[in-house]
Short mmCIF file of C-alpha atoms in Angstrom, two decimals:
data_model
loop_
_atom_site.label_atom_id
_atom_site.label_comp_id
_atom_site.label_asym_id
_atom_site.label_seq_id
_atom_site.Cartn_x
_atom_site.Cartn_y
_atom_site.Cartn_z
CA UNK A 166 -28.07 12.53 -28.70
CA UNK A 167 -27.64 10.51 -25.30
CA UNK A 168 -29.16 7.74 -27.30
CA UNK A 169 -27.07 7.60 -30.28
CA UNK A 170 -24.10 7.48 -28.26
CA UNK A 171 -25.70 4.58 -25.93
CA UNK A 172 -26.25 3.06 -29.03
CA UNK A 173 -22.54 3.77 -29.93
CA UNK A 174 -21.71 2.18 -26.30
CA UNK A 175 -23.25 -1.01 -26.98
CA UNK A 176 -22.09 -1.58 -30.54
CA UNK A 177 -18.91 -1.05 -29.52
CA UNK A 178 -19.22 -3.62 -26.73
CA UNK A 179 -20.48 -5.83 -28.23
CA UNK A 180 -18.10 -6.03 -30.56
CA UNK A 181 -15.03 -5.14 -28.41
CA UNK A 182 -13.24 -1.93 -28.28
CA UNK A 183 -9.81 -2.72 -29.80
CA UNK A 184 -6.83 -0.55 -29.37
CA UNK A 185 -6.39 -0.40 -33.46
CA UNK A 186 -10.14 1.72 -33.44
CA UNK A 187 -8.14 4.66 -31.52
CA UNK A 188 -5.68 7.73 -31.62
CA UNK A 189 -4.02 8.79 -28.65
CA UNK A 190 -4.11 12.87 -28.77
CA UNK A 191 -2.97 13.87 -25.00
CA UNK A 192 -3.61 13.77 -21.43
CA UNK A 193 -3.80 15.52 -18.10
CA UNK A 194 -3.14 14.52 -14.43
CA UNK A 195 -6.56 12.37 -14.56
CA UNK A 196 -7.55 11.30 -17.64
CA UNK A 197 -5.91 10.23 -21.20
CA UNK A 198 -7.79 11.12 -24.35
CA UNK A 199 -8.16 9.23 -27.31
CA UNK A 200 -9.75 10.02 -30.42
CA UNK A 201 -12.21 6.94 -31.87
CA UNK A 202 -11.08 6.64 -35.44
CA UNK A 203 -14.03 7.30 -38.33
CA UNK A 204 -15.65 8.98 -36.21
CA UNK A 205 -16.44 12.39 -34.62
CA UNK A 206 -15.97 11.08 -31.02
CA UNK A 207 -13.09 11.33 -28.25
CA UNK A 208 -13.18 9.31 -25.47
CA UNK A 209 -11.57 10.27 -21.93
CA UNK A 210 -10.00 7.25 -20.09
CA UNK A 211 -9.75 7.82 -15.91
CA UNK A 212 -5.93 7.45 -15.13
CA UNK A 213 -5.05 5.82 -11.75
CA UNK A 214 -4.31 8.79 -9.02
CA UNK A 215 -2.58 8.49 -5.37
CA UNK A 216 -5.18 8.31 -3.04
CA UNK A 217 -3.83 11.75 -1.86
CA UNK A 218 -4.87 13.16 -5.02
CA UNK A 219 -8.34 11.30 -5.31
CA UNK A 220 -10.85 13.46 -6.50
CA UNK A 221 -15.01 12.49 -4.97
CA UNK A 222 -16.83 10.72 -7.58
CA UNK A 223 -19.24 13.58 -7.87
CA UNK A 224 -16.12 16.40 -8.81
CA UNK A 225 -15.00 14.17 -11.80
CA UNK A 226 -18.45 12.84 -12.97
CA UNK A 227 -20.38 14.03 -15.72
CA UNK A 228 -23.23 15.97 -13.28
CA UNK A 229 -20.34 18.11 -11.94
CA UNK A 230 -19.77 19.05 -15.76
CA UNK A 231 -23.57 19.94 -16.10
CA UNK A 232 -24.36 21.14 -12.57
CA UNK A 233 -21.00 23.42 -11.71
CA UNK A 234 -19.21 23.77 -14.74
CA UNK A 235 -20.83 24.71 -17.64
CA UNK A 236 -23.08 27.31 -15.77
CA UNK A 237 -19.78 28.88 -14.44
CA UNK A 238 -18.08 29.05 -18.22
CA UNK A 239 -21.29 29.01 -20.08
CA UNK A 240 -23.04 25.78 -21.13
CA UNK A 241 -22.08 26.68 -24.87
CA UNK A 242 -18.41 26.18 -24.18
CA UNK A 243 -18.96 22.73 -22.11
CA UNK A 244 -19.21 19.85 -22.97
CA UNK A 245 -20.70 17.37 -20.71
CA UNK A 246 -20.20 14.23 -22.80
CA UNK A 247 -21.77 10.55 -22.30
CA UNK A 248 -21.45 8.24 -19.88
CA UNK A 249 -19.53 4.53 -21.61
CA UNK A 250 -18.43 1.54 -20.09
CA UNK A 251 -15.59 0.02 -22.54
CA UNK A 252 -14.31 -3.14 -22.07
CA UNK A 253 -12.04 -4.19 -19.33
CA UNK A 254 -9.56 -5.80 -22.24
CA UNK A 255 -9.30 -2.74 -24.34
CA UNK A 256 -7.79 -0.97 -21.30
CA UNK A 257 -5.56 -3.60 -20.38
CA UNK A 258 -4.20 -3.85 -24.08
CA UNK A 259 -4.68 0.25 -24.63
CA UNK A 260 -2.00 0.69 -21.37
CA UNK A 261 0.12 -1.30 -22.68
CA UNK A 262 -0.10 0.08 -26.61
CA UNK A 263 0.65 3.45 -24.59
CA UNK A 264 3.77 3.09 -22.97
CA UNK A 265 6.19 4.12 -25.57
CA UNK A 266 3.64 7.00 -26.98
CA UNK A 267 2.87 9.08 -23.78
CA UNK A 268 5.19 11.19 -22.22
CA UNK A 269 7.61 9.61 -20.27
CA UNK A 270 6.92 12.10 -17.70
CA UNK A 271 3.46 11.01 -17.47
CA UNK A 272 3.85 7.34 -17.20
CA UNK A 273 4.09 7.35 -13.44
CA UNK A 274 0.19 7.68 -14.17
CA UNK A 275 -1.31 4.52 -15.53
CA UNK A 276 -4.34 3.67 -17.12
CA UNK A 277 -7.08 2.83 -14.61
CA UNK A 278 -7.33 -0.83 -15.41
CA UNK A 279 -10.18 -1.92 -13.08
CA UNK A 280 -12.63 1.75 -13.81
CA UNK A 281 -14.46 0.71 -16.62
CA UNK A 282 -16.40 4.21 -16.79
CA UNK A 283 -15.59 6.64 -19.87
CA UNK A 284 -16.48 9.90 -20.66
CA UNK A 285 -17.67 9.88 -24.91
CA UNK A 286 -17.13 13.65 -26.51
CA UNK A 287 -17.59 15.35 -29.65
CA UNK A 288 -14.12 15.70 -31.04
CA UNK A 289 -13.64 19.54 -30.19
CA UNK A 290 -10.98 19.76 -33.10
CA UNK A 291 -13.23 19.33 -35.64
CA UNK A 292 -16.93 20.37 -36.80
CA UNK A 293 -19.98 18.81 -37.15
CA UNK A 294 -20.33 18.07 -40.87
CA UNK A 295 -21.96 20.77 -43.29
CA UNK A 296 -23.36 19.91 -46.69
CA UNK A 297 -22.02 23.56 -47.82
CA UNK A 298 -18.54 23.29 -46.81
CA UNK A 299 -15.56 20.56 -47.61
CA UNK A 300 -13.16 22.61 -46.48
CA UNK A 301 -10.47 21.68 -43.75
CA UNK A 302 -11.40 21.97 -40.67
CA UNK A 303 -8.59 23.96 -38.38
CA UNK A 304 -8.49 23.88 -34.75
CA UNK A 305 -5.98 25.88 -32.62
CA UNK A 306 -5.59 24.86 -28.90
CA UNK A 307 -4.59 27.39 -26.65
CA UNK A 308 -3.71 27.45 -22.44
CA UNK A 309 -4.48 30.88 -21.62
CA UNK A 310 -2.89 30.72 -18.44
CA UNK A 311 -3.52 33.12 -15.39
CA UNK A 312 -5.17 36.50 -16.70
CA UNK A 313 -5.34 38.63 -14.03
CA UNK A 314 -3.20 40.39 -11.16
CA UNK A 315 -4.20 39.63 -7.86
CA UNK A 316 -4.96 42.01 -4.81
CA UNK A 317 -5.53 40.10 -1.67
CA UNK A 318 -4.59 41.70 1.37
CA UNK A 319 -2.92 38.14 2.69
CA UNK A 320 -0.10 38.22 -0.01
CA UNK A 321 3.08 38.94 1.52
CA UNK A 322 5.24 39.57 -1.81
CA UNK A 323 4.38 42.52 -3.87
CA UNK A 324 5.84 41.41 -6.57
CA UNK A 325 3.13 38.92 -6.84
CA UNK A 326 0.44 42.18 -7.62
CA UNK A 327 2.93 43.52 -9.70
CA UNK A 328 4.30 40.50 -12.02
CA UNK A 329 1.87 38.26 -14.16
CA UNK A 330 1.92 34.94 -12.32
CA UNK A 331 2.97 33.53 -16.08
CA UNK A 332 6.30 35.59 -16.27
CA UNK A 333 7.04 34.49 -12.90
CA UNK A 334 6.64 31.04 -13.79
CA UNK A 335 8.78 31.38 -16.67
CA UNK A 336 12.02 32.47 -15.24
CA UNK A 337 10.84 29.46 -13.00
CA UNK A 338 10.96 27.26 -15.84
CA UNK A 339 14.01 28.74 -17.30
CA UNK A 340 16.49 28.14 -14.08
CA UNK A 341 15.39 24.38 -14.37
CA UNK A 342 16.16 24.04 -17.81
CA UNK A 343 12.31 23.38 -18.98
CA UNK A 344 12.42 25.97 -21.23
CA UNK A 345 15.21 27.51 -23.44
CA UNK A 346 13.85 31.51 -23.50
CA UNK A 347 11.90 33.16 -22.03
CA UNK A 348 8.05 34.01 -23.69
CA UNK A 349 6.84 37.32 -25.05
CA UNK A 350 3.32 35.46 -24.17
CA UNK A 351 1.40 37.63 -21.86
CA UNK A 352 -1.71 36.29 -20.55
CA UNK A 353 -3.25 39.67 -19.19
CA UNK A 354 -2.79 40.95 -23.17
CA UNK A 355 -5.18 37.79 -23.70
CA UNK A 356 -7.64 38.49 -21.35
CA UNK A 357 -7.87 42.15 -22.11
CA UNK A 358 -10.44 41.91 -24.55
CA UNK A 359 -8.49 44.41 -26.82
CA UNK A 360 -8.05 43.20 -29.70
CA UNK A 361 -4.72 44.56 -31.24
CA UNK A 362 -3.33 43.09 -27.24
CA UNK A 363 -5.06 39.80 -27.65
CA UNK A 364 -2.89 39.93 -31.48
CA UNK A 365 -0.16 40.24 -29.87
CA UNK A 366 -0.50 37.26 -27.58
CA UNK A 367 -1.53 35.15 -29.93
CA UNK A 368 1.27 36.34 -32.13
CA UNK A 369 3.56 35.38 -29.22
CA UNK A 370 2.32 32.22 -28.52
CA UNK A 371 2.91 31.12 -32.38
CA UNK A 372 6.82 31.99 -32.17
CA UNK A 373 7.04 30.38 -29.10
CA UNK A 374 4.29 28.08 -28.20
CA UNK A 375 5.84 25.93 -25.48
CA UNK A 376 3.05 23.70 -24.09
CA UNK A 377 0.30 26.71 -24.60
CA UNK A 378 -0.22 26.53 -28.49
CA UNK A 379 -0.78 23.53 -30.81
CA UNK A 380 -2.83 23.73 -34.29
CA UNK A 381 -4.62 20.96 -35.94
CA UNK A 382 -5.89 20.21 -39.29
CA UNK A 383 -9.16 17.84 -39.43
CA UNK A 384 -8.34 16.49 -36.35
CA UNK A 385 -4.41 16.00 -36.38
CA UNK A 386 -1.84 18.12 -35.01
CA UNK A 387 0.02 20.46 -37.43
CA UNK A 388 1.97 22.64 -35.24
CA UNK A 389 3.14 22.60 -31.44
CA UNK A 390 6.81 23.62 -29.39
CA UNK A 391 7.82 20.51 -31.49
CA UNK A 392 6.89 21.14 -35.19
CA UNK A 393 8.06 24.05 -37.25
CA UNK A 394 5.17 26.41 -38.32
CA UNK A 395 3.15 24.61 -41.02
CA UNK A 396 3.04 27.49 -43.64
CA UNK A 397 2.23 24.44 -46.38
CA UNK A 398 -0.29 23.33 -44.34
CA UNK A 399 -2.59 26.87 -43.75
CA UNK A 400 -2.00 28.28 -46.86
CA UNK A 401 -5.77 28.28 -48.03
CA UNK A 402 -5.60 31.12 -45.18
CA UNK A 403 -3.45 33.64 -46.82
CA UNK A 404 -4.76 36.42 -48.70
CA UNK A 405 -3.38 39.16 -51.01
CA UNK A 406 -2.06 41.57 -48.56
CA UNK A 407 -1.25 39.10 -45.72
CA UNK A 408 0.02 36.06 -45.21
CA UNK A 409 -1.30 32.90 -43.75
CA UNK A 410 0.55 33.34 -40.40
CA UNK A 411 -1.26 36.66 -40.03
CA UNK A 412 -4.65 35.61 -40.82
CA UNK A 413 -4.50 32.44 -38.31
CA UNK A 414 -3.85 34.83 -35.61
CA UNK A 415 -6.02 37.55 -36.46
CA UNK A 416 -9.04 34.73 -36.92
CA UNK A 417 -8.29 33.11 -33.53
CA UNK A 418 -8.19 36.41 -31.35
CA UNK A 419 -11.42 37.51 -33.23
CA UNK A 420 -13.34 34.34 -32.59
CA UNK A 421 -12.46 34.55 -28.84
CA UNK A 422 -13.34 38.51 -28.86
CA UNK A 423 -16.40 37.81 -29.79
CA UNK A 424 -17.47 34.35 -28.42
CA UNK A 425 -16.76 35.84 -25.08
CA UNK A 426 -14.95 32.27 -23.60
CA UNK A 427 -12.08 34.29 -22.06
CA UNK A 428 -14.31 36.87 -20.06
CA UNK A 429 -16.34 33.70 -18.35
CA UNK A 430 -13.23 31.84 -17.68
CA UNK A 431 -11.85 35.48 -16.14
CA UNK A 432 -14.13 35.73 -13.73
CA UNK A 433 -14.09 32.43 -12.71
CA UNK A 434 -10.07 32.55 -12.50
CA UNK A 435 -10.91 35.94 -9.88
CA UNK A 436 -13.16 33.41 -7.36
CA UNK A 437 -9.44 33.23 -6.25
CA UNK A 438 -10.10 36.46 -3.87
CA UNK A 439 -8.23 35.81 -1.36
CA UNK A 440 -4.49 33.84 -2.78
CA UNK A 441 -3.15 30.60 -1.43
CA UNK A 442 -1.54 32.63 1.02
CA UNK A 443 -4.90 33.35 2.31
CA UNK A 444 -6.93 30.37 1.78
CA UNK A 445 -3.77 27.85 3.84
CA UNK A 446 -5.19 29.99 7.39
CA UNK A 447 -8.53 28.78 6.21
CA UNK A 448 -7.32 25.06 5.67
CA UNK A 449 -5.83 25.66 9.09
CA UNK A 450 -9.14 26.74 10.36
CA UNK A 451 -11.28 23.76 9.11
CA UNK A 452 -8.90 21.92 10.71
CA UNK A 453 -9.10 23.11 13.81
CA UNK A 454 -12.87 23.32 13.94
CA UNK A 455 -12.66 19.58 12.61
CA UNK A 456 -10.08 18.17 15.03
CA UNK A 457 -8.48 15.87 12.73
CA UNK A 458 -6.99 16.02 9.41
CA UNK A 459 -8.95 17.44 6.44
CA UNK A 460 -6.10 17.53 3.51
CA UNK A 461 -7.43 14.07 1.96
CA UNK A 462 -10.56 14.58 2.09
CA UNK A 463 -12.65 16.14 -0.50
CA UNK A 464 -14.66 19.41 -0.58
CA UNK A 465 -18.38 18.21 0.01
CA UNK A 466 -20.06 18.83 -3.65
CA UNK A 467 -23.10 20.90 -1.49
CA UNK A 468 -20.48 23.45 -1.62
CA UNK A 469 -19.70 23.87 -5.32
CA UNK A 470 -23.95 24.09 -6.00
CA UNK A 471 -24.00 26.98 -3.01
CA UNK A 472 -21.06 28.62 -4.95
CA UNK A 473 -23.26 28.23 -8.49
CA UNK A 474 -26.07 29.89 -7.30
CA UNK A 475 -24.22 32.82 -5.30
CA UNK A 476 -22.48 32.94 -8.27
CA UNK A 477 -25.67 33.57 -10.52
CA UNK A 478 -27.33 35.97 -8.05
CA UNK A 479 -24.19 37.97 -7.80
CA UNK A 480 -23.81 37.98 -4.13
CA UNK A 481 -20.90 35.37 -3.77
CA UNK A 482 -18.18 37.71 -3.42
CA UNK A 483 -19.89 39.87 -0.38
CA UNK A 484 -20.73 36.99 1.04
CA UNK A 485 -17.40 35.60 1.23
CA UNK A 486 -15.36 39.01 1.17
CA UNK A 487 -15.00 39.94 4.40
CA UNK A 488 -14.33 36.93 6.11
CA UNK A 489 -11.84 36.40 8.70
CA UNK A 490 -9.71 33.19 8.80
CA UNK A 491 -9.93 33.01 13.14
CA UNK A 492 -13.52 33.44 13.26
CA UNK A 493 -14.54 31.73 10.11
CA UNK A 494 -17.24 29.29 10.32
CA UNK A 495 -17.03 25.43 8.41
CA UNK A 496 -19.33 26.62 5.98
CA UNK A 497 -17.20 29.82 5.35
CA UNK A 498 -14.10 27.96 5.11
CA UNK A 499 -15.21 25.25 2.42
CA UNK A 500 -16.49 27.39 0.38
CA UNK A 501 -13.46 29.66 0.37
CA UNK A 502 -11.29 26.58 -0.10
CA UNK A 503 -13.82 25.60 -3.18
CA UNK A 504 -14.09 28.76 -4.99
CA UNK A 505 -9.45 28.78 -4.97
CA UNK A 506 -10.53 24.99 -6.55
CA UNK A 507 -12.38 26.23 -9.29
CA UNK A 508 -9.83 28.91 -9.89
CA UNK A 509 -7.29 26.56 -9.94
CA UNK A 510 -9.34 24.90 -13.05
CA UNK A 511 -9.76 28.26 -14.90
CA UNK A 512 -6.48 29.01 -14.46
CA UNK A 513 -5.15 25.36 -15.77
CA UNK A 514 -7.85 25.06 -18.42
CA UNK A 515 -7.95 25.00 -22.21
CA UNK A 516 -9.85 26.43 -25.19
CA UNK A 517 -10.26 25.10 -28.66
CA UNK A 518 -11.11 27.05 -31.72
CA UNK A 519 -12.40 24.92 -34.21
CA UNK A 520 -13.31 27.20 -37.76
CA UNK A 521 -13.80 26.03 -41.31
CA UNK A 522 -14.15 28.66 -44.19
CA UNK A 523 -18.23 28.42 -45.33
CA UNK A 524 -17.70 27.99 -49.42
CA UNK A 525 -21.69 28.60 -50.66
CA UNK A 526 -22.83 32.09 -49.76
CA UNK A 527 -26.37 30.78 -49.95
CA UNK A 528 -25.48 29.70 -46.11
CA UNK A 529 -24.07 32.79 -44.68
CA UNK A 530 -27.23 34.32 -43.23
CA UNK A 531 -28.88 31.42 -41.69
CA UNK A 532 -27.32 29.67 -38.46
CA UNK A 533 -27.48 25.75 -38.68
CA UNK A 534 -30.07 24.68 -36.40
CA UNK A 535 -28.96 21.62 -35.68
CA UNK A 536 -25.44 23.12 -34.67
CA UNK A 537 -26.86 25.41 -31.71
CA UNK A 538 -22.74 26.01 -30.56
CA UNK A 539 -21.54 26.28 -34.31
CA UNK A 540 -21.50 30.57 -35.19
CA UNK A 541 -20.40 32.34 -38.22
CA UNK A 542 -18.05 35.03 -38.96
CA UNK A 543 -17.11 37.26 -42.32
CA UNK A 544 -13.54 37.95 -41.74
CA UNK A 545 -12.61 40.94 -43.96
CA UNK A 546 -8.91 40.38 -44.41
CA UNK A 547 -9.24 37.44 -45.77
CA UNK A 548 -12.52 37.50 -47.95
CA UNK A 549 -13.52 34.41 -46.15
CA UNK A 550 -16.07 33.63 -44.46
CA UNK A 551 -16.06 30.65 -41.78
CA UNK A 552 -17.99 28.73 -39.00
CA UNK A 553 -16.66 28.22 -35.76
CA UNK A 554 -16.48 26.55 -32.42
CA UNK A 555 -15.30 27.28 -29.35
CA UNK A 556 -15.15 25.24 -26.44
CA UNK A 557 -13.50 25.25 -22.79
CA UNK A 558 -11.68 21.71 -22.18
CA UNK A 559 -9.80 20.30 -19.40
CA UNK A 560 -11.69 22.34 -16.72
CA UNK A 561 -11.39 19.55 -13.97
CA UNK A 562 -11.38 20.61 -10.64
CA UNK A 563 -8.32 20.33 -8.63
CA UNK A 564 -7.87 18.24 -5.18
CA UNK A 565 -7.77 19.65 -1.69
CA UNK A 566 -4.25 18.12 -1.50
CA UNK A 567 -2.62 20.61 -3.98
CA UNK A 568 -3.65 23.02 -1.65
CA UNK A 569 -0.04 22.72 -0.13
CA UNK A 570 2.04 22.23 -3.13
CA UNK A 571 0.30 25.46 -5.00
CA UNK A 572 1.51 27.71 -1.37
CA UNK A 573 5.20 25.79 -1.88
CA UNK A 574 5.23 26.91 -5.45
CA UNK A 575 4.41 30.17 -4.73
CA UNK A 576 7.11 30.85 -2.62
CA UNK A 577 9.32 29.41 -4.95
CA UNK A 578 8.50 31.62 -7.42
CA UNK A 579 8.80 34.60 -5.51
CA UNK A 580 12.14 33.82 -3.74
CA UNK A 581 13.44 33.09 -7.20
CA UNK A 582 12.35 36.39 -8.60
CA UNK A 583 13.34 38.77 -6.11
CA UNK A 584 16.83 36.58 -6.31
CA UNK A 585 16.86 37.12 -10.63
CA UNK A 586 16.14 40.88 -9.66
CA UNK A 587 18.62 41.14 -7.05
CA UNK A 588 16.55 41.82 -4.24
CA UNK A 589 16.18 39.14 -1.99
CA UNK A 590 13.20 39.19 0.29
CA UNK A 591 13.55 40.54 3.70
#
């Protein structure tokens, strides 16, 4: 409860944070996250941006979790976490503890020394605790990437309605020497909701996980592009006729078949109607109805609620669909450049499936109460049974100002292509 965790808040400030009571586990282009050690907890630490990149308040605050997120995705995959205010020492000293465990490519990002304000999480990688299981608790993190072809009559490549976005990006990759091969990973197999395609994805994700896959095991990573595949480690998951491998993947593609995460985060990835190529003319047009310069400013939040509730009444598309770029009106044209936002998110966002085989059968039939997000599933292969979690992570919205680099990569990708397949563009 909000309480609990204000009461965590205070305890822990009044006593001082100290880097020693944290793990770091990752980070994105905003925030680092650290795990709080003997506990369930993860707390998400504001990183300092260039003011180009600056974000409103309201778009990286915990009411744009509750208000626009989680009734896009689905408020059982979200998160919204707890507002904290750590001490201004522990971030000082936690920057510092940092510097030769983050990415070197990430350390032209500090640690916002002066923003006090922390986001306090469940841990997604592990479970709440369950009298009837002591099991390990396994959690596999995946990136599922772009999952759908688009159509928009402003694209000027074909090859972009023809090629997954993801296998563009890879050859991408490849010429600059950020990957060594090529993946068999294909994010349309993953958003199919088939489930011998969503196997194979999976499957191809485990031989070659790059920065989409990692596993855990109560709480600490087992397996990523860095490890080699922990067969000691999920062996409890084998069964007679197939091995552990086999049952990991065919327990994560079930659990997202049937949680339905990838289907919300689908059709949030397709508010992205009409591509970047499209939604630069209405950039240009805000502009011009502006008279000044609009690319560091933020889109007003009014726009992401009017999105929500078009959303939810189904009429967001026709109302935006037909819209022309020259005669588009300021309201049309934030709300275009909002919904290719929130796309942005689903498209860069992450999922974590949490799942702990259930070891007294006098459980099976009765959901945990307390645990309204925590479901159960027999998986015959196996003989298990298990209770899971799923939840959608990292599903920040993105800044007006990448508005320019996405429509720079884009063309990159495409002139690139065309040049692997020996046709260069006209």
């Amino acid at each position: 409860s909000t309480q609990s965790h204000g009461g965590f808040s205070r305890w822990k400030m009044e006593f001082g944070l100290q880097v020693a009571d944290v793990l770091y586990l990752g980070e994105g282009n905003y925030n680092i996250v650290c795990a709080l050690k003997n506990s369930n907890k993860v707390l998400r630490i504001p990183k300092l941006v260039p003011d180009s990149d600056v974000i409103a308040d309201e778009c990286t605050s915990r009411e744009f979790l509750e208000e626009v997120i989680a009734p896009l995705i689905g408020r059982q995959f979200v998160q919204l976490g707890d507002v904290v205010f750590v001490p201004f020492k522990f971030l000082e000293d936690l920057e510092l503890h940092l510097q030769s465990i983050r990415p070197a490519s990430r350390l032209t990002r500090p640690i916002n020394v002066s923003n006090n304000r922390c986001l306090l999480f469940d841990n997604c990688l592990l479970l709440p605790a369950a009298i009837y299981s002591a099991a390990p608790v396994w959690a596999v993190e995946i990136k599922p990437k772009w999952g759908f072809l688009p159509s928009s009559n402003y694209i000027s490549a074909e090859v972009k309605k023809t090629v997954s976005r993801y296998q563009m990006m890879q050859r991408y990759k490849l010429s600059r020497g950020d990957i060594q091969s090529i993946s068999e990973f294909c994010p349309l197999s993953l958003f199919s909701n088939s489930i011998d395609r969503m196997r194979q994805s999976v499957a191809a994700m485990v031989v070659d996980p790059q920065n989409n896959f990692k596993i855990f095991k109560d709480g600490v990573k087992i397996f990523d592009e860095s490890l080699a595949f922990p067969d000691a480690e999920v062996v409890e998951l084998s069964s007679a006729s197939r091995s552990a491998r086999e049952n990991l993947i065919d327990l994560v593609s079930l659990m997202l078949s049937a949680c339905g995460v990838l289907q919300h985060i689908l059709a949030i990835q397709k508010l992205d109607i009409f591509d970047v190529e499209g939604v630069v003319l209405f950039v240009d047009r805000l502009r011009s109805i502006q008279g000044s310069s609009i690319i560091h400013e933020s889109v007003p939040y009014q726009y992401f609620k009017e999105i929500v509730n078009m959303f939810h009444a189904g009429t967001l598309i026709e109302h935006i669909q037909d819209v022309e770029p020259d005669s588009a009106t300021e309201e049309q044209c934030w709300i275009v450049i909002a919904m290719f936002l929130l796309s942005a998110a689903a498209k860069d966002c992450s999922i974590l499936v949490a799942f702990q085989p259930i070891n007294s059968l006098q459980h099976l039939d009765s959901k945990p109460d307390m645990f309204q997000d925590v479901v159960q599933l027999f998986h015959a292969e196996s003989g298990h049974h298990f209770r899971y979690r799923v939840s959608a992570i990292d599903c920040d919205v993105k800044p007006l100002s990448k508005i320019g680099h996405y429509l720079s990569l884009d063309m990159k990708l495409v002139q690139l292509y065309h040049e692997l397949s020996g046709r260069l563009p006209s």
